[in-house]
Coordinates of C-alpha atoms and ligand atoms in Angstrom, one line a residue:
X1 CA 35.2 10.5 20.7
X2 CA 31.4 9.1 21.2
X3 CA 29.1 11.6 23.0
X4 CA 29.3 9.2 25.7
X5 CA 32.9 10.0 26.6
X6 CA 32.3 13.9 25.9
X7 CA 32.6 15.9 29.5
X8 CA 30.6 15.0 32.2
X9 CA 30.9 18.6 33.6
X10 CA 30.6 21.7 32.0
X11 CA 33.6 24.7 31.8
X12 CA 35.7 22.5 29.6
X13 CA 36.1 23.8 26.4
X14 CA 39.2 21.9 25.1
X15 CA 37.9 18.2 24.0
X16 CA 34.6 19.4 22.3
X17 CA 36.9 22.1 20.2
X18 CA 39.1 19.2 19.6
X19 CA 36.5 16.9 18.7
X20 CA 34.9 19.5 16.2
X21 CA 37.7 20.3 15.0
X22 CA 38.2 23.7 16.1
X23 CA 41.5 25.3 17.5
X24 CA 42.1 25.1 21.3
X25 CA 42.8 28.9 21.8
X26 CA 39.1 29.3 19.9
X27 CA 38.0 32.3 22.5
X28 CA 35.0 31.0 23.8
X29 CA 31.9 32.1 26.3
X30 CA 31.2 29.4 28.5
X31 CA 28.0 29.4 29.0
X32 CA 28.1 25.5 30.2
X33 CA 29.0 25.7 33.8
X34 CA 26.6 27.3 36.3
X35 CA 28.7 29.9 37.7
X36 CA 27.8 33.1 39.6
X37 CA 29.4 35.8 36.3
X38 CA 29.8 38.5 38.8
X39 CA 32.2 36.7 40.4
X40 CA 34.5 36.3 42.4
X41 CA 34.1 39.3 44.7
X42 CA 36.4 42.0 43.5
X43 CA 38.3 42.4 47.1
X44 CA 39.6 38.5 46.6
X45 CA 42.8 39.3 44.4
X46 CA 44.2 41.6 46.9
X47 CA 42.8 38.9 50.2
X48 CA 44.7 36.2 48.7
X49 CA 48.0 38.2 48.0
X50 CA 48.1 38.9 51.5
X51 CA 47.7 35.5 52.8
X52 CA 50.0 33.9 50.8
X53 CA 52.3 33.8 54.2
X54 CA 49.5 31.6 55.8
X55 CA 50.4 28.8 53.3
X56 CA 53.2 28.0 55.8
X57 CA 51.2 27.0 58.5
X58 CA 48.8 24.2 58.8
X59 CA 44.7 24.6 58.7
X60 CA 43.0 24.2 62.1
X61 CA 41.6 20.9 61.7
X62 CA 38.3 21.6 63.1
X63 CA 38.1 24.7 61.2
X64 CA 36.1 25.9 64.1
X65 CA 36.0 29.4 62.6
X66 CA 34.9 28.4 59.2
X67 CA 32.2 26.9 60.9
X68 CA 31.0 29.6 63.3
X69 CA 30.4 31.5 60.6
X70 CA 28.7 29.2 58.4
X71 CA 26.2 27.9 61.9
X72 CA 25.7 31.9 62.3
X73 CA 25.0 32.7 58.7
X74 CA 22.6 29.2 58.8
X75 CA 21.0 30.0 61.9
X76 CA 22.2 26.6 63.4
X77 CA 24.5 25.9 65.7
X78 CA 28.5 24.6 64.7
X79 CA 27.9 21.3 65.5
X80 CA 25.5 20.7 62.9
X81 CA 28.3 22.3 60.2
X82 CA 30.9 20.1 57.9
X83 CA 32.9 22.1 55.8
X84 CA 34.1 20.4 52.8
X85 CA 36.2 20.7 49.6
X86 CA 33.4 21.9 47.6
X87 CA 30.5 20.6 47.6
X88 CA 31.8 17.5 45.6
X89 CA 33.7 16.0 48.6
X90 CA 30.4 16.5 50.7
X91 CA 28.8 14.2 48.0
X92 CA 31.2 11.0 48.2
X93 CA 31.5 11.8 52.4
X94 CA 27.4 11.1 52.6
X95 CA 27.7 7.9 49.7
X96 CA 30.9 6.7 52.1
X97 CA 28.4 7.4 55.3
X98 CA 25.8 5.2 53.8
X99 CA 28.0 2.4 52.8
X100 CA 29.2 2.1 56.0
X101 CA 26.5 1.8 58.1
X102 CA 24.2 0.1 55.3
X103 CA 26.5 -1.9 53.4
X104 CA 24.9 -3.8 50.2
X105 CA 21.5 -1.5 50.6
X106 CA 20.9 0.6 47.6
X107 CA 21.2 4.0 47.3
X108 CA 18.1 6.0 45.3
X109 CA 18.9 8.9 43.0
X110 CA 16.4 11.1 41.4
X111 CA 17.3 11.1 37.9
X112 CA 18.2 13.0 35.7
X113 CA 20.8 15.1 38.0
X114 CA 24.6 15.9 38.5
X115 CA 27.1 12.9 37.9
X116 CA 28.5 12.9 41.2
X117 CA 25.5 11.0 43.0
X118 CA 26.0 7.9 40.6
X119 CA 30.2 8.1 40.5
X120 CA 30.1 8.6 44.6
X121 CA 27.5 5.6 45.1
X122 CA 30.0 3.4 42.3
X123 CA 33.0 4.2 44.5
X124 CA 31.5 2.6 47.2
X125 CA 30.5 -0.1 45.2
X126 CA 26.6 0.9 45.7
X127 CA 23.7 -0.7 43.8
X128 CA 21.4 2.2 42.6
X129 CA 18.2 3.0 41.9
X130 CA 16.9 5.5 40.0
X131 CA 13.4 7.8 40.9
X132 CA 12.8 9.2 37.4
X133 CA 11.7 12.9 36.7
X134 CA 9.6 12.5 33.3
X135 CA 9.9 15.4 30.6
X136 CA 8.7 17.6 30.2
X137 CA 7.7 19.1 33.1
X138 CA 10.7 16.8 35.2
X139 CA 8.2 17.2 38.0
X140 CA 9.0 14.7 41.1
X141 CA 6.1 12.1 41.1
X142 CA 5.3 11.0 45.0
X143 CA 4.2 7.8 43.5
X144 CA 7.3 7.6 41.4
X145 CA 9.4 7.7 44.8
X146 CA 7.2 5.4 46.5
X147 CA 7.7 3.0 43.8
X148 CA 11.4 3.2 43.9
X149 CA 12.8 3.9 47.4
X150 CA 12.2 0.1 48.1
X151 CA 15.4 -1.2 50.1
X152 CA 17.2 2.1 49.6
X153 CA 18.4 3.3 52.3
X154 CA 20.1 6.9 50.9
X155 CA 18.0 8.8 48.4
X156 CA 20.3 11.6 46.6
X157 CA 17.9 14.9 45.4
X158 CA 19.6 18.1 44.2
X159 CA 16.8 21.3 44.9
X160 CA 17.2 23.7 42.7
X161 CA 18.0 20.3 40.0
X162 CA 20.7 20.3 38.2
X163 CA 20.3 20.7 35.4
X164 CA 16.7 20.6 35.4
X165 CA 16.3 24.1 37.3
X166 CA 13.4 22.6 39.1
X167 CA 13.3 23.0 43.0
X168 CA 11.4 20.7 45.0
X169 CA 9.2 23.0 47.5
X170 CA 9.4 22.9 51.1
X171 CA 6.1 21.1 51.5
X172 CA 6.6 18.3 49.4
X173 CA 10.2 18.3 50.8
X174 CA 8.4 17.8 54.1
X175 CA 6.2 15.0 52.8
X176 CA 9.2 13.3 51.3
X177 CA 11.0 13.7 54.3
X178 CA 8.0 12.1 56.5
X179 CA 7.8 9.3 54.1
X180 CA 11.9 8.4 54.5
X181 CA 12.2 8.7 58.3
X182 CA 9.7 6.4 58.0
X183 CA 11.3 3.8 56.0
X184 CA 14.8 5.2 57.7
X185 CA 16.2 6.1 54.8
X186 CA 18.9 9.0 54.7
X187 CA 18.0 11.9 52.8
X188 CA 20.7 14.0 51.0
X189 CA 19.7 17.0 49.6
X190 CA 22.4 18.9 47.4
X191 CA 21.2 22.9 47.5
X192 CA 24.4 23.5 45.5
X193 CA 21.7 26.4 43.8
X194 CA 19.4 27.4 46.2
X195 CA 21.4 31.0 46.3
X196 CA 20.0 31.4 43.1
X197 CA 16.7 30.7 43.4
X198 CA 14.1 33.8 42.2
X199 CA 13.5 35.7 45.4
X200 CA 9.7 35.9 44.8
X201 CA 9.3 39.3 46.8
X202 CA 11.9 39.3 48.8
X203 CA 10.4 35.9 50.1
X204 CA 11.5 33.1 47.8
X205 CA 14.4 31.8 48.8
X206 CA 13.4 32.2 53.3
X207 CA 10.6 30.7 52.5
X208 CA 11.7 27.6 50.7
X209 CA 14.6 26.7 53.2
X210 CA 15.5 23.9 54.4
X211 CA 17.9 24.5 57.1
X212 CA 14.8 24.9 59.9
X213 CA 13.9 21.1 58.9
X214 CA 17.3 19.9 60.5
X215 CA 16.0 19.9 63.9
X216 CA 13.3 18.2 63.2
X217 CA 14.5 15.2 60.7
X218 CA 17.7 13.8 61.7
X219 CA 17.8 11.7 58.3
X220 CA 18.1 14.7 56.1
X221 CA 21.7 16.4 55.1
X222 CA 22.1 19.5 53.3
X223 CA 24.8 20.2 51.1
X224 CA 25.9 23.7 49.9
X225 CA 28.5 25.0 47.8
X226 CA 30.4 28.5 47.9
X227 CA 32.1 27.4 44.6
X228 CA 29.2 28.0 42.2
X229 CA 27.9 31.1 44.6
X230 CA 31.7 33.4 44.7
X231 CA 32.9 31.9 41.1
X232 CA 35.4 30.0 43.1
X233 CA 35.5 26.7 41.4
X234 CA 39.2 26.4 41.6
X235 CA 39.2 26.8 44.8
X236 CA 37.2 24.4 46.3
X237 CA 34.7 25.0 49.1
X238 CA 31.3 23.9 50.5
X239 CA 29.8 22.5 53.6
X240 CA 27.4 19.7 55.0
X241 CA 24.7 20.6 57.4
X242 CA 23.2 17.7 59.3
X243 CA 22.3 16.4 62.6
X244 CA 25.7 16.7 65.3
X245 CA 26.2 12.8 65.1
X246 CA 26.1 12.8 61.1
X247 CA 28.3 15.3 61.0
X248 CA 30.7 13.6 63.9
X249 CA 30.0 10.2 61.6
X250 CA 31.0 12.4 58.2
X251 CA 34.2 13.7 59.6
X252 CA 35.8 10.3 60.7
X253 CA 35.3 9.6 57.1
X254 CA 37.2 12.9 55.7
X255 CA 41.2 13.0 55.4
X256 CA 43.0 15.4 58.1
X257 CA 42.9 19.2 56.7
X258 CA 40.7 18.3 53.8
X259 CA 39.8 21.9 53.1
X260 CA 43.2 24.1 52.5
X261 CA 43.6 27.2 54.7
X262 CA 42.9 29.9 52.7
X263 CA 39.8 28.6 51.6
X264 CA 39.1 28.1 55.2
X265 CA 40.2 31.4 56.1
X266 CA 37.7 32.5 53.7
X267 CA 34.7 31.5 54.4
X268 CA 33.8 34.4 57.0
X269 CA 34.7 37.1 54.7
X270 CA 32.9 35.5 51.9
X271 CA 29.4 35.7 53.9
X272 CA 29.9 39.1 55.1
X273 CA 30.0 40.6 52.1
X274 CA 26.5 41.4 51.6
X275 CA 26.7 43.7 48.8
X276 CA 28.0 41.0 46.0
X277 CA 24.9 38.7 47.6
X278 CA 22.6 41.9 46.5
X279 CA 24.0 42.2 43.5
X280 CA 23.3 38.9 42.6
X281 CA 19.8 38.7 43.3
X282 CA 19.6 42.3 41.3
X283 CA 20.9 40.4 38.3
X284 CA 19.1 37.3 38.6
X285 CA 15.9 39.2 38.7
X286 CA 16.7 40.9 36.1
X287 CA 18.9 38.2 33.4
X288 CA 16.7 35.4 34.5
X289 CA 13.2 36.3 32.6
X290 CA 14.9 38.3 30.2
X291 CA 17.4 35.6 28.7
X292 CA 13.9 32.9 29.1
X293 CA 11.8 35.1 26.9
X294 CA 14.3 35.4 24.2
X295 CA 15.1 31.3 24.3
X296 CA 11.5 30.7 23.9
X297 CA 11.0 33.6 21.3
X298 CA 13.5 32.1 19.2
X299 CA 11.2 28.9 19.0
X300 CA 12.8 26.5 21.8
X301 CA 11.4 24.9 24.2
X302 CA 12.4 25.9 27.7
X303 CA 12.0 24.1 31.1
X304 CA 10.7 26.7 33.8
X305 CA 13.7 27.3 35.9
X306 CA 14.9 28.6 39.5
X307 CA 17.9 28.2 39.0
X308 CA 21.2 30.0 36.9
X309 CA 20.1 27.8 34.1
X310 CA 18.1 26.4 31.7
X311 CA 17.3 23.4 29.9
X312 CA 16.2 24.0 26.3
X313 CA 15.3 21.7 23.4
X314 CA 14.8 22.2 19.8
X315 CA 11.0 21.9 19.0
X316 CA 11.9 19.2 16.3
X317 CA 13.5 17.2 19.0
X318 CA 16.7 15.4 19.4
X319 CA 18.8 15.4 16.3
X320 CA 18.1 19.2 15.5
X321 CA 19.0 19.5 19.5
X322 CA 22.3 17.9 18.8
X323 CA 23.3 19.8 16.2
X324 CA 22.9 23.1 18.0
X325 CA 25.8 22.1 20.0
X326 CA 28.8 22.1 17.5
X327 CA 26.9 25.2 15.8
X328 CA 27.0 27.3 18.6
X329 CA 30.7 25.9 19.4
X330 CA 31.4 27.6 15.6
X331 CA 30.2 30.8 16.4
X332 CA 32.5 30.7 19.7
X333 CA 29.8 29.7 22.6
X334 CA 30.3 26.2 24.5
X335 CA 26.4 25.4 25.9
X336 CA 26.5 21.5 28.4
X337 CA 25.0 18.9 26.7
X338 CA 23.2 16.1 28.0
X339 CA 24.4 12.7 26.8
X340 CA 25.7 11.7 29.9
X341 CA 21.9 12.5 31.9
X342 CA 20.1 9.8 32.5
X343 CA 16.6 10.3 30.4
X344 CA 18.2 13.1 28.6
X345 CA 20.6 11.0 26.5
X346 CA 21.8 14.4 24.2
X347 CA 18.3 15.8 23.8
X348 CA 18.6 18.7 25.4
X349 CA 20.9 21.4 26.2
X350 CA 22.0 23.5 29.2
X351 CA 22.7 27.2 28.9
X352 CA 24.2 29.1 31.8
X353 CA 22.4 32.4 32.6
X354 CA 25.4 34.5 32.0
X355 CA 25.6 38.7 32.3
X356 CA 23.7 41.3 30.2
X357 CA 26.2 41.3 27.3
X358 CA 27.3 37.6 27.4
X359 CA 23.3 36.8 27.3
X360 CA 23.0 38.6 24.0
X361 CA 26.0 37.2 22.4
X362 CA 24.4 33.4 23.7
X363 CA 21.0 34.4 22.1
X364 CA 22.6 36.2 19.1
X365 CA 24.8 32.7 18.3
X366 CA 21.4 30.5 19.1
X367 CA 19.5 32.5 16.2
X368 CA 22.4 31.7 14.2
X369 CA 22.8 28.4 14.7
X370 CA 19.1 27.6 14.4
X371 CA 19.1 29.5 11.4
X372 CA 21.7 27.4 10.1
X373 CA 20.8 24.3 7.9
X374 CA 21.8 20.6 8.2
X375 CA 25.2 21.4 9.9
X376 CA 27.3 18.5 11.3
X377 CA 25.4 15.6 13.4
X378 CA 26.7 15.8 17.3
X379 CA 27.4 12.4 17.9
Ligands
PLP401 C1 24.4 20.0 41.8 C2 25.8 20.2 42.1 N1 26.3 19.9 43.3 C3 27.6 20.0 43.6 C4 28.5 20.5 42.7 C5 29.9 20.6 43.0 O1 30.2 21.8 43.6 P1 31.6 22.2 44.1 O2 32.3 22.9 42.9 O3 31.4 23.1 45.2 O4 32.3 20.9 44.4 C6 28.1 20.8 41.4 C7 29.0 21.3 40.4 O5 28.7 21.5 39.2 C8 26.7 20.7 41.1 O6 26.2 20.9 39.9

């Protein structure tokens, strides 16, 4: 298998064991998909059990509850709320949005980011253009954008980046969004992260939302997901926030009952519970700097981050970077690797910020693997 067909998402283990030749019940931590450890919330087990009953019944098809309590935990109102099947199906609804009402104009992506963009804009059979973040800062360059919004008509940013861990801040976002109401081009912007952005005094993450810029740009959409927030992957839930008519526009485009009930169901419970949301932020503020300084104390090179991960490299560049991956994979820790980013092509990795314990065992494997000489080339 060339690194080209490897995984283009993290959390599965079983063709990279198979391809290194390691057994498939190999226990491994994943630390290669950015999901919330303390989850899901410990009350969900016993929720679900209950509601199994509810499977018998169809989903309201507005899922005007769903919504109400997204539009009240957003401070927006309902008609500005999608709720989707993750935040994946909120992706291909604003590439199917685009197509439609711009067909043959390009969409823009700002590169490198998460797959979905590029697939969603291909199913639609959209030419694409690509606004390059440069290592290694991956900093967006307004001239960069400038340069390569040309006939675009959609531009596809994810703030915090995936799986850069840089977010975009409001002012700029403002700028950018100036600029593309100017040239009306849509803006999508995937905050699939932004509950884990650092919480600079209480501040961070109020301060650097986007949700107050609705009313006031009726190009941009937001897109969230309650998948990589609750550890709910399997389950499937996010929403689109945008102006009432997108949203109108995005849910003629979305099959009947899209989202299944007990998600649905779920989503009000899920934003109560504040406590799990504290916890969080307790362990980011804590895990966050501590797992950084031991990446960079064991000699890599680590991009700043706001997000639940980071992007590393080996300070001898690509091939030593490579080889980290079926090391660490040995010593029983799966890490994402990049082959499949744009700009990245393999010379990077992305470790998940995982709990206190898991953390170790990740930095514990890392001084092992760097330690270890030659070792099979990834590719
Ligand atoms: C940036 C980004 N957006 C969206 C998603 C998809 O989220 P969901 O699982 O809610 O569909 C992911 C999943 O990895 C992601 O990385």
């Amino acid at each position: 298998m060339s690194p080209l067909d490897w995984p283009l998402h993290g959390g599965r283990a079983a063709p990279l064991l198979a391809r290194f030749g390691l057994s498939a019940d190999t226990p491994v931590l994943d630390a290669s998909a950015n999901l919330n450890p303390l989850g899901p919330p410990a009350w969900l087990a016993g929720w679900l059990a209950e509601r199994v009953a509810g499977l018998a019944d169809y989903p309201d098809p507005d899922y005007t509850e769903a919504r109400a309590a997204i539009a009240a935990h957003e401070g927006i109102t309902p008609e500005r709320v999608l709720l989707t099947n993750g935040g994946a199906e909120a992706i291909f609804l604003a590439a199917a949005l685009h197509a439609g009402q711009h067909p043959g104009r390009p969409a823009a992506i700002v590169q490198p980011s998460f797959a979905e963009y590029a697939r969603a804009c291909a199913a639609q059979g959209l030419p694409v253009v690509e606004v390059p973040l440069a290592p290694p800062g991956f900093r967006l360059d307004p001239d960069a954008v400038v340069a390569a919004l040309g006939e675009a008509r959609l531009l596809f940013l994810c703030r915090p980046n995936n799986p850069t861990g840089g977010l975009l801040p409001r002012g700029e976002m403002e700028w950018l969004l100036e600029l593309t109401a100017a040239c009306d081009c849509r803006v999508v912007v995937d905050e699939a992260f932004i509950d884990f952005v650092d919480d600079e005094g209480g501040e961070g993450q109020a301060q650097e939302a986007l949700t107050p810029l609705l009313a006031r740009f009726d190009h941009l959409i937001l897109l969230r997901s309650l998948t990589k927030r609750y550890t709910l992957p399997g389950l499937r839930l996010g929403y689109l926030l945008a102006a009432p008519e997108t949203v109108e526009a995005a849910a003629s485009l979305q099959p009947a009952w899209s989202v299944n009930g007990l998600a649905a169901e779920l989503v009000a419970p899920l934003l109560a519970d504040r406590d799990f949301l504290d916890r969080t932020r307790r362990w980011l503020a804590v895990e966050r700097p501590r797992l950084q300084a031991g990446l960079a104390g064991l000699g890599l090179e680590v991009v700043p981050s706001r997000a639940n991960f980071f992007l590393v490299r080996h300070p001898e560049g690509r091939v030593a970077t490579r080889r980290l991956l079926p090391a660490l994979l040995r010593r029983g820790v799966l890490v994402r690797h990049t082959e499949s980013f744009p700009g990245l092509d393999g010379g990077w990795l992305r470790l998940a910020l995982r709990d206190s314990e898991e953390n170790d065992r990740l930095l514990t494997a890392l001084a092992g693997a760097l330690a270890d000489s030659g070792g099979e080339d990834a590719p």
